Coordinates of C-alpha atoms and ligand atoms in Angstrom, one line a residue:
Chain A
M1 CA -28.8 -42.5 46.1
S2 CA -25.7 -43.0 43.3
S3 CA -22.7 -42.8 44.9
P4 CA -20.8 -39.2 43.4
K5 CA -18.7 -38.9 40.1
K6 CA -15.7 -40.1 39.4
V7 CA -13.2 -38.7 37.0
F8 CA -10.0 -39.3 36.7
I9 CA -8.1 -35.8 35.5
K10 CA -5.1 -33.9 35.9
G11 CA -4.5 -31.4 38.6
N12 CA -4.1 -28.9 37.4
E13 CA -7.5 -29.8 34.8
A14 CA -8.9 -30.1 38.8
I15 CA -8.0 -26.7 39.5
A16 CA -9.3 -25.0 36.2
M17 CA -12.3 -27.4 36.9
A18 CA -13.3 -26.5 40.1
A19 CA -12.4 -22.5 39.1
I20 CA -15.7 -22.9 36.8
N21 CA -17.8 -24.7 38.8
A22 CA -17.1 -22.5 41.7
G23 CA -18.4 -19.6 38.9
C24 CA -15.1 -18.3 37.4
H25 CA -15.9 -17.2 34.5
Y26 CA -12.8 -14.8 33.9
Y27 CA -9.5 -15.9 33.2
F28 CA -6.3 -14.3 32.4
G29 CA -3.0 -15.8 31.9
Y30 CA 0.4 -16.8 29.6
P31 CA 2.0 -20.3 29.2
I32 CA 4.1 -21.4 31.3
T33 CA 5.1 -25.0 32.0
P34 CA 4.0 -27.0 34.1
Q35 CA 0.6 -25.1 34.4
N36 CA -0.9 -24.8 31.0
E37 CA -3.1 -27.5 31.5
I38 CA -5.2 -24.7 33.5
P39 CA -5.5 -22.5 30.7
E40 CA -5.7 -24.9 28.6
Y41 CA -8.6 -26.2 29.8
M42 CA -10.3 -22.6 31.1
A43 CA -9.9 -21.8 26.7
K44 CA -12.4 -24.4 25.9
H45 CA -14.0 -24.3 28.4
L46 CA -15.7 -20.9 29.8
P47 CA -16.8 -19.8 26.4
A48 CA -20.0 -21.8 26.9
T49 CA -20.3 -19.8 30.6
G50 CA -20.9 -16.6 29.0
G51 CA -17.6 -15.7 30.5
E52 CA -14.0 -15.0 28.8
F53 CA -10.5 -16.5 28.2
L54 CA -8.3 -14.2 27.4
Q55 CA -4.3 -14.9 26.8
A56 CA -2.4 -11.8 28.1
E57 CA 1.0 -10.6 26.6
S58 CA 2.5 -11.2 30.2
E59 CA 1.9 -12.3 33.6
I60 CA 1.8 -8.3 34.0
A61 CA -0.5 -8.0 32.3
S62 CA -2.7 -11.3 33.2
I63 CA -2.5 -9.7 37.1
N64 CA -3.3 -6.5 36.2
M65 CA -6.2 -7.5 33.9
L66 CA -7.3 -9.4 36.6
I67 CA -7.2 -6.0 38.5
G68 CA -9.8 -4.6 36.3
A69 CA -11.8 -7.7 36.4
A70 CA -12.1 -8.1 39.9
A71 CA -13.1 -4.4 41.0
T72 CA -16.2 -5.2 38.9
G73 CA -16.5 -7.9 41.6
V74 CA -17.2 -11.5 39.9
R75 CA -14.9 -14.6 40.2
V76 CA -11.9 -14.4 38.2
M77 CA -8.4 -16.4 37.8
T78 CA -5.2 -16.2 36.8
S79 CA -2.2 -19.3 37.5
S80 CA 1.4 -19.6 36.2
S81 CA 4.9 -21.0 37.7
G82 CA 8.0 -19.4 39.2
P83 CA 9.1 -16.9 36.9
G84 CA 5.9 -15.8 35.8
I85 CA 4.5 -15.2 39.3
S86 CA 7.3 -13.3 40.0
L87 CA 6.4 -10.2 37.4
M88 CA 2.8 -10.6 38.7
Q89 CA 4.4 -9.1 41.9
E90 CA 3.8 -5.7 41.8
G91 CA -0.2 -6.4 41.3
F92 CA -0.3 -8.6 44.1
S93 CA 1.0 -5.5 45.8
Y94 CA -2.3 -3.6 44.3
F95 CA -4.1 -6.3 45.1
A96 CA -3.1 -5.5 48.9
G97 CA -3.9 -2.3 48.9
N98 CA -6.5 -2.2 46.7
E99 CA -8.3 -5.2 49.3
L100 CA -9.7 -7.1 46.0
P101 CA -10.7 -10.4 45.9
A102 CA -9.4 -12.7 43.6
V103 CA -7.8 -16.5 43.0
V104 CA -4.1 -17.2 41.5
V105 CA -2.7 -20.6 41.5
N106 CA 1.2 -21.0 41.2
I107 CA 2.0 -24.6 39.7
S108 CA 5.4 -23.8 40.5
R109 CA 8.8 -24.7 39.9
Q110 CA 12.9 -24.6 40.2
G111 CA 15.3 -21.3 40.5
P112 CA 16.0 -19.1 41.2
G113 CA 16.5 -18.7 37.3
L114 CA 14.4 -20.0 34.5
G115 CA 15.5 -23.5 36.7
G116 CA 13.9 -25.9 35.7
I117 CA 10.3 -27.2 35.5
N118 CA 9.8 -30.2 38.4
A119 CA 8.4 -29.9 41.2
T120 CA 10.3 -27.6 44.2
Q121 CA 9.1 -26.1 47.1
G122 CA 11.5 -23.0 46.7
D123 CA 8.4 -20.9 45.8
Y124 CA 7.5 -20.7 50.1
F125 CA 8.9 -16.9 51.0
Q126 CA 8.1 -15.3 48.3
S127 CA 3.8 -17.0 48.9
V128 CA 4.1 -16.5 52.6
K129 CA 6.4 -13.5 53.4
G130 CA 5.3 -10.8 50.9
G131 CA 6.8 -10.6 47.3
G132 CA 6.0 -7.4 46.4
H133 CA 7.1 -4.3 47.9
G134 CA 5.1 -3.4 51.3
D135 CA 3.2 -4.1 54.4
Y136 CA 1.2 -7.2 53.1
K137 CA -0.2 -10.5 53.4
L138 CA -2.2 -12.7 50.9
I139 CA -4.1 -16.0 51.9
V140 CA -2.1 -19.0 50.5
L141 CA -3.1 -22.7 50.4
A142 CA -1.2 -25.7 50.2
P143 CA -3.1 -28.4 48.7
H144 CA -1.6 -32.1 48.4
T145 CA -3.9 -34.3 46.4
G146 CA -5.6 -33.9 43.5
Q147 CA -9.1 -33.7 45.2
E148 CA -8.2 -31.1 47.5
L149 CA -6.6 -29.0 44.5
Y150 CA -10.3 -28.7 43.5
D151 CA -12.0 -28.3 47.0
L152 CA -9.1 -25.5 48.1
T153 CA -9.7 -24.3 45.1
I154 CA -13.4 -23.8 45.3
K155 CA -12.8 -22.3 49.1
A156 CA -9.6 -20.0 47.5
F157 CA -12.7 -17.9 45.7
E158 CA -15.0 -18.2 49.0
L159 CA -11.9 -16.9 51.3
A160 CA -11.0 -14.7 48.7
E161 CA -15.0 -12.9 48.8
K162 CA -14.9 -13.2 52.4
Y163 CA -12.1 -11.0 53.0
R164 CA -11.4 -8.8 50.3
I165 CA -8.1 -10.0 49.5
L166 CA -5.9 -12.0 47.1
T167 CA -6.0 -15.5 47.4
L168 CA -3.2 -17.9 46.6
I169 CA -2.7 -21.6 45.3
L170 CA 0.8 -22.7 45.5
G171 CA 1.4 -26.3 44.0
D172 CA 4.4 -28.1 42.1
A173 CA 4.6 -30.0 39.2
I174 CA 3.5 -33.3 41.4
L175 CA 0.4 -32.1 42.0
G176 CA -0.6 -30.1 38.8
Q177 CA 0.5 -32.4 36.6
I178 CA -0.4 -36.3 38.0
K179 CA -4.1 -38.3 37.0
E180 CA -5.9 -38.5 39.9
P181 CA -9.8 -40.1 41.0
I182 CA -12.0 -36.9 41.6
V183 CA -15.2 -36.2 43.1
P184 CA -16.3 -32.5 41.6
W185 CA -19.0 -30.8 43.0
I186 CA -20.4 -27.5 42.9
P187 CA -20.8 -25.4 46.1
E188 CA -23.9 -23.7 46.8
K189 CA -22.4 -19.9 46.4
T190 CA -21.2 -19.5 43.0
A191 CA -20.9 -15.5 42.9
G192 CA -20.2 -12.7 45.7
D193 CA -23.3 -10.5 46.6
P194 CA -23.8 -8.6 43.5
D195 CA -25.0 -5.4 46.4
R196 CA -21.0 -5.3 47.9
D197 CA -20.6 -1.9 48.4
W198 CA -17.4 -0.8 46.5
L199 CA -17.8 -2.8 42.7
I200 CA -17.1 -0.8 40.1
T201 CA -19.8 -0.6 37.9
G202 CA -21.0 3.1 36.7
A203 CA -22.3 5.6 39.2
K204 CA -25.6 4.4 38.3
G205 CA -28.2 6.2 39.9
R206 CA -25.7 6.9 43.0
E207 CA -22.6 8.4 44.1
P208 CA -19.2 7.5 42.2
R209 CA -16.9 4.7 44.0
L210 CA -13.0 4.5 43.6
I211 CA -10.6 1.8 43.9
K212 CA -6.9 2.6 44.9
S213 CA -4.2 2.4 47.1
L214 CA -2.6 6.1 46.9
F215 CA -3.1 7.6 50.3
L216 CA -1.0 10.7 50.4
A217 CA -2.8 12.9 53.0
D218 CA -1.6 12.8 56.8
G219 CA -1.6 9.4 58.6
E220 CA -3.9 8.3 55.9
M221 CA -1.6 5.4 55.2
E222 CA -1.1 3.8 58.8
K223 CA -4.7 4.1 59.4
H224 CA -4.9 1.9 55.9
C225 CA -2.2 -0.5 57.1
W226 CA -3.3 -0.9 60.1
H227 CA -7.1 -2.2 58.7
L228 CA -5.0 -4.8 56.6
Q229 CA -3.0 -5.6 59.8
E230 CA -7.2 -5.9 61.7
K231 CA -7.6 -8.0 58.7
Y232 CA -5.2 -10.6 58.5
E233 CA -5.6 -11.1 62.3
L234 CA -8.9 -12.0 61.4
I235 CA -8.2 -14.6 58.7
E236 CA -5.4 -16.2 61.4
R237 CA -8.1 -16.2 64.1
D238 CA -11.1 -17.9 62.0
D239 CA -9.7 -19.4 59.2
V240 CA -6.9 -21.3 59.9
M241 CA -6.7 -25.2 58.0
L242 CA -4.4 -27.8 59.4
E243 CA -3.8 -31.9 59.4
E244 CA -2.3 -33.3 62.2
V245 CA -1.8 -37.2 61.6
D246 CA -0.8 -39.1 65.0
T247 CA -0.3 -36.5 66.5
D248 CA -1.6 -37.7 70.0
D249 CA 0.9 -39.9 71.5
A250 CA 4.2 -38.6 69.4
D251 CA 7.2 -38.8 69.9
L252 CA 8.4 -36.4 67.3
I253 CA 6.5 -34.6 64.8
V254 CA 6.9 -34.1 61.0
V255 CA 5.9 -30.8 59.8
A256 CA 5.8 -31.2 56.1
F257 CA 3.5 -29.2 53.0
G258 CA 2.2 -29.9 50.0
S259 CA 2.8 -32.9 47.9
V260 CA 6.1 -34.1 50.5
A261 CA 3.8 -33.6 52.5
R262 CA 1.8 -36.8 51.0
I263 CA 5.1 -38.4 50.6
V264 CA 5.7 -38.2 54.3
K265 CA 2.1 -40.0 55.4
S266 CA 3.6 -42.8 53.7
A267 CA 6.7 -42.8 55.5
I268 CA 5.4 -42.0 58.2
S269 CA 2.8 -45.5 58.2
Q270 CA 5.6 -47.4 57.4
V271 CA 7.4 -46.0 60.7
R272 CA 4.5 -46.5 62.7
K273 CA 4.7 -49.8 61.8
A274 CA 8.2 -50.2 62.9
G275 CA 6.6 -49.4 65.7
M276 CA 8.1 -45.6 66.0
K277 CA 5.7 -42.7 67.8
V278 CA 5.8 -40.2 64.8
G279 CA 3.2 -37.7 63.3
L280 CA 2.9 -35.5 60.7
V281 CA 1.4 -31.1 61.1
R282 CA 0.6 -30.0 57.9
P283 CA -0.3 -26.5 57.2
I284 CA -3.1 -25.9 54.9
T285 CA -3.1 -22.2 55.1
L286 CA 0.8 -20.9 54.8
F287 CA -0.7 -18.0 55.3
P288 CA -2.8 -17.9 58.3
F289 CA 0.4 -20.3 60.0
P290 CA -1.4 -22.7 62.3
R291 CA 1.4 -21.0 65.1
K292 CA -1.4 -21.0 67.3
R293 CA -1.5 -25.6 67.3
L294 CA 2.2 -25.9 66.9
Q295 CA 2.6 -23.6 69.5
E296 CA 0.4 -26.3 71.3
I297 CA 1.7 -29.2 70.3
G298 CA 4.5 -28.0 71.1
G299 CA 4.0 -28.4 75.0
R300 CA 3.7 -31.9 74.8
T301 CA 6.6 -33.1 72.0
K302 CA 10.0 -31.7 72.0
R303 CA 11.6 -33.3 68.9
F304 CA 10.4 -32.1 65.7
L305 CA 11.6 -32.4 61.6
V306 CA 10.2 -30.0 58.9
A307 CA 10.7 -31.8 55.9
E308 CA 9.9 -29.4 51.8
M309 CA 11.6 -29.5 49.0
N310 CA 14.2 -26.4 49.1
T311 CA 16.9 -25.5 51.1
G312 CA 15.0 -24.4 54.4
Q313 CA 12.8 -21.7 55.0
M314 CA 9.0 -23.2 56.9
V315 CA 11.2 -24.7 59.3
E316 CA 11.9 -20.8 59.9
D317 CA 8.4 -20.1 60.4
V318 CA 7.8 -23.4 62.9
Q319 CA 11.7 -23.2 64.6
L320 CA 9.4 -19.3 66.0
N321 CA 6.6 -20.8 67.1
L322 CA 7.1 -24.1 68.6
P323 CA 8.6 -22.9 72.3
G324 CA 12.2 -23.1 73.3
D325 CA 13.0 -26.5 74.1
C326 CA 11.5 -28.0 71.4
E327 CA 14.3 -29.5 68.8
V328 CA 13.9 -28.9 65.1
E329 CA 15.8 -31.1 63.0
F330 CA 15.8 -29.9 59.0
Y331 CA 15.6 -32.6 56.4
G332 CA 15.4 -30.1 52.1
R333 CA 15.7 -31.2 49.0
P334 CA 16.0 -28.2 46.8
G335 CA 16.4 -27.7 42.7
G336 CA 13.6 -30.3 41.7
S337 CA 14.7 -33.4 43.6
V338 CA 12.1 -35.5 45.4
P339 CA 12.3 -37.5 48.0
T340 CA 11.1 -41.4 48.1
P341 CA 8.9 -42.7 51.1
E342 CA 12.2 -44.4 51.3
D343 CA 14.3 -42.0 51.8
L344 CA 11.8 -39.6 54.2
F345 CA 11.6 -43.7 56.0
E346 CA 15.9 -43.7 56.7
I347 CA 15.3 -40.1 58.1
I348 CA 13.1 -39.6 59.8
S349 CA 13.9 -43.3 62.0
A350 CA 17.6 -42.0 62.0
T351 CA 15.9 -38.4 63.5
Y352 CA 13.5 -40.8 66.0
E353 CA 16.8 -42.7 66.9
K354 CA 18.2 -39.5 68.1
L355 CA 15.6 -39.2 70.9
Chain B
M1 CA -30.7 34.7 30.8
K2 CA -29.6 31.2 29.0
Q3 CA -26.5 29.5 29.9
V4 CA -23.8 29.3 27.7
F5 CA -21.3 27.5 29.3
K6 CA -20.9 25.4 32.9
R7 CA -19.5 22.4 34.6
P8 CA -20.0 19.1 32.5
E9 CA -21.9 16.6 34.8
S10 CA -19.2 13.7 34.5
M11 CA -17.1 16.5 36.6
T12 CA -16.5 17.0 40.2
A13 CA -16.4 20.8 41.6
K14 CA -13.1 20.3 42.7
P15 CA -10.8 22.6 41.6
F16 CA -7.9 21.3 39.7
H17 CA -4.5 21.2 41.4
F18 CA -2.3 20.7 38.2
C19 CA 0.1 23.8 37.6
P20 CA -0.9 27.4 35.7
G21 CA -1.1 26.3 32.4
C22 CA -1.1 22.5 32.5
H23 CA -3.2 21.6 29.4
H24 CA -4.2 18.3 31.9
G25 CA -7.5 20.3 33.3
I26 CA -8.6 21.2 29.3
V27 CA -8.2 17.9 28.5
H28 CA -9.6 16.8 31.7
R29 CA -12.9 18.6 30.4
L30 CA -12.9 17.7 27.3
V31 CA -13.5 13.9 28.3
A32 CA -16.1 15.7 30.6
E33 CA -17.8 17.0 27.6
A34 CA -17.9 14.0 25.2
L35 CA -18.8 11.8 28.1
D36 CA -21.9 14.3 28.9
H37 CA -22.6 14.6 25.2
F38 CA -23.4 10.8 24.7
S39 CA -25.0 10.3 28.8
L40 CA -22.5 8.4 29.4
R41 CA -21.6 9.4 33.1
E42 CA -23.5 6.9 35.3
K43 CA -22.2 3.8 33.0
T44 CA -18.3 4.8 32.5
I45 CA -15.6 3.5 34.1
G46 CA -12.0 5.1 33.9
V47 CA -8.6 3.7 35.1
A48 CA -6.5 6.3 36.4
S49 CA -3.0 6.1 35.6
V50 CA -0.4 7.0 37.6
G51 CA 1.6 10.7 36.5
C52 CA 0.2 13.6 37.4
S53 CA -3.3 12.7 36.4
V54 CA -3.5 10.1 39.2
F55 CA -5.6 12.2 40.9
L56 CA -8.3 11.8 38.3
Y57 CA -10.8 10.5 40.4
D58 CA -11.1 13.6 42.6
Y59 CA -12.4 15.7 38.5
F60 CA -14.2 13.2 36.9
A61 CA -17.5 12.1 38.3
V62 CA -17.3 8.5 37.8
D63 CA -16.6 5.4 38.9
V64 CA -12.5 4.5 39.1
I65 CA -9.8 2.3 39.4
E66 CA -6.4 3.5 39.7
S67 CA -3.6 1.4 37.4
P68 CA -0.1 -0.1 38.6
H69 CA 1.9 2.4 36.8
G70 CA 1.9 1.5 33.0
R71 CA -0.8 -1.1 33.3
A72 CA -4.2 0.9 32.9
A73 CA -4.7 -0.7 29.2
A74 CA -4.2 -3.8 30.9
V75 CA -6.8 -2.6 33.6
A76 CA -9.1 -1.4 31.2
A77 CA -8.7 -4.7 29.3
G78 CA -10.1 -6.5 32.3
T79 CA -12.5 -4.0 33.2
K80 CA -14.5 -3.7 29.8
R81 CA -14.1 -7.9 29.2
V82 CA -17.1 -8.2 32.3
L83 CA -18.5 -5.2 31.7
N84 CA -18.5 -5.5 27.7
D85 CA -22.1 -2.7 27.5
R86 CA -19.9 0.0 29.8
I87 CA -17.3 2.0 29.0
V88 CA -14.5 2.4 29.9
F89 CA -11.3 4.6 29.1
T90 CA -7.8 5.0 30.4
Y91 CA -6.3 8.8 31.0
Q92 CA -2.4 8.5 30.6
G93 CA 1.0 10.2 30.8
D94 CA 4.0 9.5 28.2
G95 CA 6.4 7.8 30.6
D96 CA 2.8 6.1 31.6
L97 CA 2.0 4.8 28.1
A98 CA 5.2 5.1 26.3
A99 CA 8.4 3.2 28.6
I100 CA 6.8 2.0 31.2
G101 CA 3.5 0.8 29.8
T102 CA 4.1 0.2 26.2
A103 CA 3.5 -3.9 26.3
E104 CA 0.2 -3.1 27.5
V105 CA -1.2 -0.3 25.2
I106 CA 0.1 -2.5 22.3
H107 CA -1.6 -5.2 23.3
A108 CA -4.5 -3.6 23.6
A109 CA -4.5 -1.9 20.7
N110 CA -3.2 -5.1 18.8
R111 CA -6.5 -6.7 20.1
G112 CA -8.9 -3.9 19.3
D113 CA -9.8 -4.0 22.9
N114 CA -13.5 -1.5 22.6
I115 CA -12.1 0.9 25.1
T116 CA -10.7 4.3 24.6
I117 CA -7.5 5.5 25.6
I118 CA -6.3 9.6 26.0
F119 CA -3.0 9.5 25.8
V120 CA -1.2 12.6 27.0
N121 CA 1.9 13.8 25.3
N122 CA 4.0 16.5 27.3
S123 CA 7.5 15.0 26.7
I124 CA 8.1 14.4 30.2
Y125 CA 7.7 12.7 33.6
G126 CA 5.8 15.2 35.6
M127 CA 5.1 13.8 38.3
T128 CA 8.4 13.2 39.3
G129 CA 10.4 15.9 38.7
G130 CA 10.8 16.6 35.4
Q131 CA 12.6 13.2 34.0
M132 CA 13.5 12.7 30.3
A133 CA 10.3 10.8 28.7
P134 CA 10.8 8.3 25.8
T135 CA 9.4 11.5 24.1
T136 CA 11.5 14.1 25.3
L137 CA 12.5 16.2 22.1
L138 CA 15.9 15.6 21.3
G139 CA 18.6 18.2 22.5
Q140 CA 15.8 18.6 25.4
R141 CA 16.8 19.1 28.3
S142 CA 14.7 17.2 31.6
T143 CA 17.1 16.4 34.8
T144 CA 18.0 13.5 33.9
S145 CA 18.8 14.2 30.5
P146 CA 20.5 18.2 31.7
Y147 CA 22.9 18.2 28.4
G148 CA 20.2 17.7 26.3
R149 CA 18.9 14.6 25.2
D150 CA 21.1 12.5 22.2
C151 CA 20.0 10.4 19.3
N152 CA 23.0 8.5 19.7
R153 CA 22.6 7.5 23.8
D154 CA 18.8 8.1 24.4
G155 CA 17.3 6.8 21.1
Y156 CA 14.3 9.6 19.6
P157 CA 11.4 10.4 20.7
I158 CA 8.8 8.2 19.7
K159 CA 5.7 8.7 18.0
M160 CA 2.8 6.6 19.9
A161 CA 0.0 7.5 17.3
E162 CA 2.4 6.6 14.3
M163 CA 3.5 2.8 16.1
L164 CA 0.0 1.6 17.0
A165 CA -1.9 3.5 13.5
A166 CA 0.7 0.8 12.0
L167 CA -0.7 -2.4 13.7
E168 CA -4.7 -3.6 12.5
G169 CA -5.8 -3.8 15.5
P170 CA -7.4 0.1 16.5
S171 CA -10.0 1.6 14.8
L172 CA -9.2 4.9 15.9
V173 CA -5.4 6.8 16.1
S174 CA -5.2 10.1 16.2
R175 CA -2.9 13.2 17.2
V176 CA -4.5 16.6 18.6
A177 CA -3.5 19.4 20.5
V178 CA -5.3 21.9 22.9
N179 CA -2.5 24.8 22.0
T180 CA -5.3 27.1 20.7
P181 CA -8.7 27.3 20.6
G182 CA -9.0 26.1 16.7
N183 CA -6.8 23.0 17.9
V184 CA -9.4 22.2 21.3
K185 CA -12.2 22.8 18.9
K186 CA -10.4 19.8 16.8
A187 CA -9.6 18.0 19.7
R188 CA -13.1 18.1 21.2
K189 CA -14.3 16.7 17.9
V190 CA -11.2 13.8 17.5
I191 CA -12.2 13.0 21.3
R192 CA -16.6 12.7 21.0
Q193 CA -15.4 10.8 18.3
A194 CA -13.1 8.2 20.3
F195 CA -16.0 7.3 22.6
Q196 CA -18.5 7.0 20.0
M197 CA -16.3 4.4 18.2
Q198 CA -16.6 2.5 21.7
V199 CA -20.5 3.6 22.0
E200 CA -20.6 2.0 18.9
G201 CA -18.5 -1.0 19.9
K202 CA -16.2 0.2 16.8
G203 CA -13.3 -1.2 18.9
F204 CA -9.5 0.6 20.1
S205 CA -9.2 3.7 20.1
F206 CA -6.9 5.9 20.6
V207 CA -6.8 10.1 21.5
E208 CA -2.7 11.0 21.6
V209 CA -3.1 14.9 22.6
L210 CA -0.2 17.3 22.7
S211 CA -0.4 19.2 26.8
T212 CA 2.2 21.3 28.2
C213 CA 4.1 20.9 31.6
P214 CA 5.7 24.4 32.1
T215 CA 6.7 23.7 35.6
N216 CA 8.9 20.9 34.4
W217 CA 9.9 22.9 30.9
G218 CA 11.0 25.6 32.8
M219 CA 8.8 27.9 30.9
T220 CA 5.9 30.2 31.8
P221 CA 2.8 29.1 30.6
Q222 CA 2.7 31.2 27.1
A223 CA 6.5 30.4 26.8
A224 CA 4.9 26.8 27.4
N225 CA 2.0 26.6 24.8
D226 CA 4.4 28.7 22.3
R227 CA 6.6 25.7 22.9
I228 CA 4.1 22.7 21.5
A229 CA 3.7 25.0 17.8
E230 CA 7.5 25.7 17.5
E231 CA 8.5 22.5 18.3
M232 CA 6.5 19.3 19.9
I233 CA 3.5 20.1 16.3
P234 CA 6.9 19.8 13.9
Y235 CA 7.8 16.7 15.1
F236 CA 4.4 15.1 16.4
P237 CA 2.3 16.2 13.3
L238 CA -1.9 16.5 14.2
G239 CA -4.3 14.5 12.6
T240 CA -5.9 10.7 12.1
L241 CA -3.6 8.0 11.1
K242 CA -6.0 5.3 11.3
Q243 CA -10.0 4.7 11.1
K244 CA -11.7 1.8 10.5
D245 CA -15.5 1.8 10.8
V246 CA -16.1 -1.4 10.4
V247 CA -15.9 -3.8 12.4
D248 CA -13.6 -6.9 11.5
V249 CA -15.1 -10.5 12.5
L250 CA -12.7 -13.7 12.6
Ligands
TPP401 C1 6.8 0.9 38.8 C2 6.8 2.5 39.2 N1 7.7 2.9 38.8 C3 8.3 5.1 38.5 C4 7.2 5.4 39.2 C5 7.6 6.5 39.6 N2 6.6 6.6 38.7 C6 5.6 7.7 39.6 S1 4.7 9.1 37.9 C7 5.7 8.8 36.8 C8 5.9 9.3 35.5 C9 4.4 9.8 35.4 O1 5.3 10.4 34.0 P1 3.7 10.8 33.0 O2 3.5 9.3 32.4 O3 4.8 11.2 31.9 O4 2.9 11.8 33.7 P2 2.8 13.0 33.9 O5 2.6 13.4 35.3 O6 4.1 13.5 32.8 O7 1.5 13.6 33.3 C10 7.2 7.8 37.2 C11 8.6 7.2 36.8 C12 6.2 4.2 40.4 N3 4.7 4.7 40.2 N4 6.0 3.2 39.7
SF4_402 S1 4.3 18.8 37.2 FE1 3.4 19.1 35.2 S2 2.9 17.7 33.8 FE2 2.2 18.1 36.6 S3 0.2 19.2 36.7 FE3 2.7 20.7 36.7 S4 2.6 20.9 35.1 FE4 1.1 20.4 34.7
MG403 MG1 4.7 13.3 30.9

């Protein structure tokens, strides 16, 4: 067998290529740096699939076009960055209420406001704690390499369909812009089941169907919220993803997601060489957050360092989910400053020495 | 005995919740008649907006997607791009389409999306209790223009049909009313024509229907109906503003 063919492409292109290979033939979006390679790739390659690329007049329009397309059951995606993702929050909430599947990519940038275009992780709270109105969750995936961007994009479509939910891929400028060798692959399933009983296709030979989020009758809305909650619990039971590196014997565990986790990995291999027992927990699903596993790990290891490219967001979830006798420290770099492996080597060593 | 009148197949048997004298019910019926006329019920997808017509799905026997407030044209564009052999229409009020949803309708029109938009202009926010709409007439009192709409503060009532007709994209832009039997007949014809254009792939069709809101106008049904002729039509003249019979290619 010949070895799988590698391509050398940007992270953004990996996402777009994976989406098309996953059967996503409709894309609606609005330009914003640092994710423009995604719409550009889609504009170039979607016509050949028989699908369509459409440049919307705003991110508000993109996310609503996504609603209209997702209701028909096809795989559909949009992508943006901070300011555009903020504009989509209303639509995210409707996706949750309507229980429609779709994939949205946030190649995030600094904020608040217009901010800047460098890598940052300031959108953690917005991604996992709501962002739009009402009681809802998205599935949030946090890849940390080009290959993982590719793989998780395919996974995002599968999860979105499995749960009728919006799946958000949270990346940043480092992940979107760096070129890396990637092995593309095509999943077995590239479309949702055409017999799903909620698809909006025109009421031919059947009762009319309805996609809605308005529930006015007594108790109806509470029932709907509990139904959604049950779904979120199911996702948490079956689809948590995380990566652990050297956690078994670790006296200090670093918790990090996305591109910063990658830099932490280099730093950890250095501190290990220096004889310090340090491990890494990297949540891949930010929702569902790997809280059960963190609780278990916290039974053995008592010292944690959370590293993020923000002023401290995921650290709150780490603190909340560890046993009370664990100590959690935080290292943050907001506003687009990216820590080097040396920075992290120093902060990890200093934290380790305090043990 | 010969049957001369019946409920359109595209309508359900559910009684309307609309207030007495409200024109929404008439407009619903005209849309259903148009769908029946071309046997479109089983291939039609309605996009409901947010306003008194949000319960579209209770009255139309077609598949319906409920849109966020103002976004119906974008939702419809998304649906139609995937199911381009189906018929997709939106039904939107004046707050929905001419205020919060202005951008979405302009760009759907400008792209010439092959969808039909039924725009019900009652010069007020009906559902939320009679606040000023962009279409509220000068001097008209509403709960948020209690001393009357003032052009210096609130600007002028917006003429959506004229605005959209100025674009290259749309294929049909028309304004009708349903205040008299004669006008109902004309409205029926234009709404039918709008769907026919979509069936024939001719692109974006837009029908503005002047409509009453007796409840929030503080009028009897009769007085509200009279106001259409006395105040609305003089400012929002009826007629077809744009009609394109050939589809543009590149
Ligand atoms: C984002 C958002 N803002 C405000 C509202 C509240 N709202 C519901 S209906 C409506 C106005 C409806 O007026 P119109 O579109 O003219 O329809 P009508 O009821 O008059 O037929 C408003 C402001 C909402 N649902 N969503
Ligand atoms: S409030 Fe006005 S628009 Fe709404 S149903 Fe009553 S009369 Fe019609
Ligand atoms: Mg209105």
